[in-house]
């Protein structure tokens, strides 16, 4: 059985990659954001996951408008990072585990999720930045990833309810894996933000708090919202909280909050770093 040790929610903003490349972690603008990661590292040292299931949204790198699955799971032994146009350095390759990926794919399809399986998959900043911040340096070599991408680019997007159910199905898939592993779920993106249109720069701290409170104690509560509700409350790109919802749904009902860091703005985004331990 693959044991789910917990989840981490982590904002992804391309400018983080620029800040790392320029060594700006102690800069007053960036310090409150980077200050969170030692807390996550300390928990990861205790929780000792050997695999990470990364629930994230591709931003037009591996998938584009001509070919856009609602849900896609990587099934490769490694994943190349590339920059979809922000001018940030690429971070090399990330280790996968095709065996665990195929188990997840088999289980999800049997569970009525018609996902795309990707034996080759480029991963964008939404994958590379959170993974490299959480497992810096040679830590990246010790963690093997299964990327799970969901569509936030072209409507219709999956609903919050569908993302919740996907997370539950991922939880069942991991529980039925025949090998013993320790797995952490990593949801990237969010929290509230809008990059385009007349509301560019929009954030909603009250809604971010509502999301975190719900995810902690009653995650299904967020499934009452439609995608359009989420856009109205969290901004066009704030729909990325659906990844957090999916990851939380993979955990059991009882969780312990280990760490919470909320800070804005990082670029246009209300940033969050959240560590939740799964209680048996
Ligand atoms: C920003 C946020 C995102 O989630 C993203 O994918 C790209 C940019 C931003 O705030 O700049
Ligand atoms: Fe994003």
Short mmCIF file of C-alpha atoms and ligand atoms in Angstrom, two decimals:
data_model
loop_
_atom_site.label_atom_id
_atom_site.label_comp_id
_atom_site.label_asym_id
_atom_site.label_seq_id
_atom_site.Cartn_x
_atom_site.Cartn_y
_atom_site.Cartn_z
CA UNK A 1 0.00 0.00 0.00
CA UNK A 2 1.16 3.49 -0.75
CA UNK A 3 0.66 5.36 2.47
CA UNK A 4 -0.41 9.00 2.08
CA UNK A 5 1.61 10.91 4.68
CA UNK A 6 -0.03 14.26 3.96
CA UNK A 7 -0.31 17.09 1.50
CA UNK A 8 1.41 20.33 0.72
CA UNK A 9 -0.31 23.22 -1.01
CA UNK A 10 2.13 25.59 -2.67
CA UNK A 11 1.65 28.63 -4.85
CA UNK A 12 3.43 28.62 -8.21
CA UNK A 13 4.38 31.94 -9.77
CA UNK A 14 7.01 32.09 -12.54
CA UNK A 15 8.68 35.11 -10.91
CA UNK A 16 9.73 32.77 -8.06
CA UNK A 17 12.03 31.08 -10.58
CA UNK A 18 13.51 34.45 -11.47
CA UNK A 19 14.02 35.30 -7.79
CA UNK A 20 15.83 32.00 -7.16
CA UNK A 21 18.02 32.48 -10.24
CA UNK A 22 18.99 35.95 -8.99
CA UNK A 23 19.46 34.82 -5.37
CA UNK A 24 16.78 37.19 -4.06
CA UNK A 25 15.43 34.88 -1.32
CA UNK A 26 16.42 37.34 1.45
CA UNK A 27 15.16 40.38 -0.44
CA UNK A 28 12.38 42.09 1.60
CA UNK A 29 9.85 41.47 -1.18
CA UNK A 30 10.60 37.75 -1.33
CA UNK A 31 11.71 36.86 2.21
CA UNK A 32 8.19 36.31 3.67
CA UNK A 33 7.46 33.82 0.90
CA UNK A 34 10.74 31.89 1.09
CA UNK A 35 10.63 31.87 4.91
CA UNK A 36 7.96 29.18 4.78
CA UNK A 37 10.03 26.48 3.16
CA UNK A 38 12.28 25.47 6.09
CA UNK A 39 9.07 24.53 7.95
CA UNK A 40 7.98 22.33 5.06
CA UNK A 41 11.49 20.80 4.85
CA UNK A 42 11.41 19.95 8.55
CA UNK A 43 8.10 18.12 8.17
CA UNK A 44 9.28 16.33 5.01
CA UNK A 45 12.35 15.08 6.92
CA UNK A 46 10.01 13.55 9.50
CA UNK A 47 7.33 12.29 7.12
CA UNK A 48 9.94 10.75 4.75
CA UNK A 49 7.87 10.48 1.56
CA UNK A 50 9.58 8.64 -1.30
CA UNK A 51 7.00 9.68 -3.91
CA UNK A 52 5.05 12.83 -4.66
CA UNK A 53 1.82 13.01 -6.64
CA UNK A 54 1.83 16.52 -8.06
CA UNK A 55 -1.62 17.90 -8.86
CA UNK A 56 -1.09 20.97 -10.99
CA UNK A 57 -2.32 22.80 -14.06
CA UNK A 58 -0.28 23.05 -17.25
CA UNK A 59 -0.17 26.60 -18.63
CA UNK A 60 0.20 25.89 -22.35
CA UNK A 61 3.54 24.06 -22.33
CA UNK A 62 2.70 20.38 -22.77
CA UNK A 63 -0.91 20.97 -23.78
CA UNK A 64 -2.33 23.78 -25.86
CA UNK A 65 -5.73 24.83 -27.14
CA UNK A 66 -5.58 22.30 -29.99
CA UNK A 67 -5.07 19.36 -27.64
CA UNK A 68 -6.23 19.83 -24.08
CA UNK A 69 -7.23 16.92 -21.87
CA UNK A 70 -9.35 17.65 -18.82
CA UNK A 71 -7.14 15.35 -16.73
CA UNK A 72 -3.76 13.90 -17.70
CA UNK A 73 -1.37 11.64 -15.80
CA UNK A 74 2.33 11.34 -16.60
CA UNK A 75 3.62 7.81 -17.10
CA UNK A 76 7.32 8.36 -17.65
CA UNK A 77 10.53 7.62 -15.78
CA UNK A 78 11.49 11.29 -15.98
CA UNK A 79 9.95 14.64 -16.84
CA UNK A 80 11.70 17.48 -18.56
CA UNK A 81 11.00 21.03 -17.40
CA UNK A 82 10.74 23.83 -19.89
CA UNK A 83 9.67 27.48 -19.77
CA UNK A 84 6.43 28.26 -21.56
CA UNK A 85 7.50 31.85 -22.10
CA UNK A 86 8.29 33.64 -18.83
CA UNK A 87 12.03 33.87 -19.38
CA UNK A 88 12.92 31.77 -16.33
CA UNK A 89 15.67 29.12 -16.32
CA UNK A 90 14.62 25.52 -16.91
CA UNK A 91 15.37 23.21 -14.01
CA UNK A 92 16.38 20.03 -15.76
CA UNK A 93 14.69 16.66 -15.37
CA UNK A 94 12.55 15.35 -12.53
CA UNK A 95 12.42 11.66 -11.64
CA UNK A 96 9.22 9.73 -12.28
CA UNK A 97 8.03 6.21 -11.54
CA UNK A 98 6.22 4.74 -14.52
CA UNK A 99 5.07 1.73 -12.50
CA UNK A 100 3.24 3.80 -9.93
CA UNK A 101 1.93 6.05 -12.71
CA UNK A 102 0.42 3.12 -14.59
CA UNK A 103 -1.15 1.81 -11.43
CA UNK A 104 -2.74 5.22 -10.89
CA UNK A 105 -3.92 5.35 -14.51
CA UNK A 106 -5.40 1.82 -14.38
CA UNK A 107 -7.14 2.56 -11.12
CA UNK A 108 -8.48 5.97 -12.22
CA UNK A 109 -9.86 4.61 -15.50
CA UNK A 110 -11.46 1.69 -13.65
CA UNK A 111 -12.92 4.35 -11.36
CA UNK A 112 -14.55 6.06 -14.41
CA UNK A 113 -12.04 8.90 -14.88
CA UNK A 114 -11.27 9.10 -18.61
CA UNK A 115 -7.81 10.56 -18.32
CA UNK A 116 -5.04 11.03 -20.88
CA UNK A 117 -1.92 8.98 -20.16
CA UNK A 118 1.33 10.68 -21.15
CA UNK A 119 4.47 8.62 -21.63
CA UNK A 120 6.20 11.84 -22.55
CA UNK A 121 5.31 15.01 -20.68
CA UNK A 122 6.96 18.38 -20.33
CA UNK A 123 6.30 20.00 -16.97
CA UNK A 124 6.00 23.76 -16.58
CA UNK A 125 6.66 26.20 -13.72
CA UNK A 126 3.59 24.89 -11.88
CA UNK A 127 5.43 21.61 -11.36
CA UNK A 128 9.11 22.55 -11.38
CA UNK A 129 9.09 25.47 -8.94
CA UNK A 130 7.16 23.89 -6.04
CA UNK A 131 9.01 20.56 -6.42
CA UNK A 132 12.44 22.20 -6.51
CA UNK A 133 11.60 24.51 -3.59
CA UNK A 134 10.39 21.60 -1.46
CA UNK A 135 13.22 19.23 -2.45
CA UNK A 136 16.14 21.56 -3.13
CA UNK A 137 19.57 20.51 -4.33
CA UNK A 138 20.15 16.77 -4.35
CA UNK A 139 16.83 16.29 -2.50
CA UNK A 140 15.18 16.16 -5.91
CA UNK A 141 17.01 12.90 -6.63
CA UNK A 142 15.33 11.28 -3.59
CA UNK A 143 11.74 11.93 -4.60
CA UNK A 144 9.93 10.34 -7.55
CA UNK A 145 6.96 12.15 -9.01
CA UNK A 146 3.67 11.32 -10.66
CA UNK A 147 2.34 14.45 -12.40
CA UNK A 148 -1.44 14.84 -12.54
CA UNK A 149 -2.48 17.80 -14.68
CA UNK A 150 -5.97 19.29 -14.89
CA UNK A 151 -7.27 21.84 -17.35
CA UNK A 152 -7.56 25.46 -16.25
CA UNK A 153 -6.72 26.88 -19.68
CA UNK A 154 -9.71 26.34 -21.95
CA UNK A 155 -13.33 26.13 -20.85
CA UNK A 156 -15.12 23.96 -20.03
CA UNK A 157 -12.94 23.34 -16.96
CA UNK A 158 -13.63 20.44 -14.61
CA UNK A 159 -15.86 21.47 -11.72
CA UNK A 160 -14.68 21.66 -8.12
CA UNK A 161 -16.88 18.62 -7.46
CA UNK A 162 -15.14 16.68 -10.23
CA UNK A 163 -11.71 17.66 -8.89
CA UNK A 164 -12.77 16.55 -5.42
CA UNK A 165 -13.86 13.18 -6.81
CA UNK A 166 -10.59 12.87 -8.73
CA UNK A 167 -8.71 13.36 -5.48
CA UNK A 168 -10.79 10.68 -3.77
CA UNK A 169 -10.05 8.34 -6.68
CA UNK A 170 -6.31 9.09 -6.38
CA UNK A 171 -6.59 8.22 -2.69
CA UNK A 172 -8.20 4.87 -3.55
CA UNK A 173 -5.58 4.20 -6.23
CA UNK A 174 -2.72 4.76 -3.79
CA UNK A 175 -4.40 2.63 -1.13
CA UNK A 176 -4.55 -0.31 -3.57
CA UNK A 177 -0.91 -0.12 -4.72
CA UNK A 178 0.76 -3.44 -3.92
CA UNK A 179 4.15 -1.92 -3.00
CA UNK A 180 4.92 -0.16 0.26
CA UNK A 181 5.59 3.52 -0.28
CA UNK A 182 5.22 6.81 1.51
CA UNK A 183 3.50 9.35 -0.69
CA UNK A 184 2.88 13.06 -0.28
CA UNK A 185 0.32 14.91 -2.36
CA UNK A 186 1.48 18.27 -3.68
CA UNK A 187 -1.10 20.73 -4.99
CA UNK A 188 0.33 23.74 -6.74
CA UNK A 189 -1.21 27.06 -7.70
CA UNK A 190 -3.60 29.49 -6.06
CA UNK A 191 -4.60 31.08 -3.99
CA UNK A 192 -6.74 33.95 -5.29
CA UNK A 193 -5.36 35.77 -8.30
CA UNK A 194 -6.33 37.13 -11.68
CA UNK A 195 -3.80 37.87 -14.39
CA UNK A 196 -5.98 39.20 -17.17
CA UNK A 197 -8.94 41.44 -18.00
CA UNK A 198 -10.33 44.39 -16.10
CA UNK A 199 -9.88 42.61 -12.74
CA UNK A 200 -6.16 41.89 -13.28
CA UNK A 201 -4.51 42.01 -9.86
CA UNK A 202 -7.69 40.92 -8.05
CA UNK A 203 -7.20 38.92 -4.85
CA UNK A 204 -9.71 37.96 -2.15
CA UNK A 205 -8.21 37.33 1.27
CA UNK A 206 -11.57 36.51 2.84
CA UNK A 207 -12.21 33.79 0.27
CA UNK A 208 -8.68 32.40 0.63
CA UNK A 209 -9.36 32.05 4.35
CA UNK A 210 -12.69 30.37 3.66
CA UNK A 211 -10.94 27.90 1.36
CA UNK A 212 -8.25 26.99 3.89
CA UNK A 213 -10.78 26.69 6.72
CA UNK A 214 -12.99 24.43 4.58
CA UNK A 215 -10.10 22.34 3.31
CA UNK A 216 -9.00 21.74 6.87
CA UNK A 217 -12.29 20.60 8.36
CA UNK A 218 -14.90 20.12 5.63
CA UNK A 219 -13.34 20.02 2.15
CA UNK A 220 -16.54 18.80 0.46
CA UNK A 221 -18.07 22.19 1.32
CA UNK A 222 -16.12 23.76 -1.55
CA UNK A 223 -17.82 21.43 -4.04
CA UNK A 224 -20.97 23.55 -3.82
CA UNK A 225 -19.21 26.16 -5.94
CA UNK A 226 -19.24 26.11 -9.73
CA UNK A 227 -16.18 27.07 -11.76
CA UNK A 228 -17.82 30.45 -12.42
CA UNK A 229 -18.39 30.93 -8.68
CA UNK A 230 -14.69 30.28 -8.13
CA UNK A 231 -13.72 32.77 -10.84
CA UNK A 232 -15.96 35.39 -9.28
CA UNK A 233 -14.62 34.78 -5.76
CA UNK A 234 -10.97 33.91 -6.39
CA UNK A 235 -10.20 35.45 -9.79
CA UNK A 236 -9.75 33.88 -13.19
CA UNK A 237 -6.58 32.00 -12.15
CA UNK A 238 -7.80 31.48 -8.59
CA UNK A 239 -9.52 28.36 -9.94
CA UNK A 240 -6.17 26.75 -9.19
CA UNK A 241 -7.50 26.14 -5.70
CA UNK A 242 -9.20 23.13 -7.31
CA UNK A 243 -5.83 21.37 -7.22
CA UNK A 244 -5.72 21.93 -3.44
CA UNK A 245 -9.25 20.54 -3.21
CA UNK A 246 -8.26 17.42 -5.18
CA UNK A 247 -5.18 16.80 -3.04
CA UNK A 248 -7.15 17.28 0.18
CA UNK A 249 -9.79 14.83 -1.03
CA UNK A 250 -7.11 12.14 -1.35
CA UNK A 251 -6.41 12.39 2.39
CA UNK A 252 -8.57 10.94 5.12
CA UNK A 253 -11.11 12.96 7.09
CA UNK A 254 -8.68 13.63 9.92
CA UNK A 255 -5.70 15.86 9.26
CA UNK A 256 -3.33 17.93 11.35
CA UNK A 257 -2.23 21.33 10.14
CA UNK A 258 1.56 21.43 10.47
CA UNK A 259 2.27 24.78 8.87
CA UNK A 260 0.52 27.66 7.16
CA UNK A 261 2.11 30.67 5.49
CA UNK A 262 0.01 33.25 3.67
CA UNK A 263 1.50 36.30 2.06
CA UNK A 264 0.63 38.77 -0.65
CA UNK A 265 1.40 39.84 -3.16
CA UNK A 266 3.82 37.54 -4.92
CA UNK A 267 3.57 39.01 -8.38
CA UNK A 268 -0.25 39.05 -8.82
CA UNK A 269 -0.96 36.22 -6.45
CA UNK A 270 -2.00 35.66 -2.85
CA UNK A 271 0.60 33.04 -2.01
CA UNK A 272 0.11 30.12 0.32
CA UNK A 273 2.28 27.33 1.66
CA UNK A 274 0.32 24.75 3.58
CA UNK A 275 1.46 21.50 5.16
CA UNK A 276 -1.13 18.99 6.31
CA UNK A 277 -0.37 15.66 7.91
CA UNK A 278 -2.75 12.78 7.25
CA UNK A 279 -3.96 11.20 10.50
CA UNK A 280 -4.52 7.46 10.48
C1 LIG B 1 1.29 34.28 -11.92
C2 LIG B 1 0.54 33.33 -11.21
C3 LIG B 1 0.30 32.07 -11.77
O1 LIG B 1 -0.44 31.10 -11.15
C4 LIG B 1 0.85 31.73 -12.99
O2 LIG B 1 0.66 30.47 -13.43
C5 LIG B 1 1.59 32.66 -13.69
C6 LIG B 1 1.80 33.94 -13.17
C7 LIG B 1 1.57 35.63 -11.35
O3 LIG B 1 1.02 36.00 -10.31
O4 LIG B 1 2.40 36.36 -11.94
FE1 LIG B 2 -0.77 29.34 -12.49
#
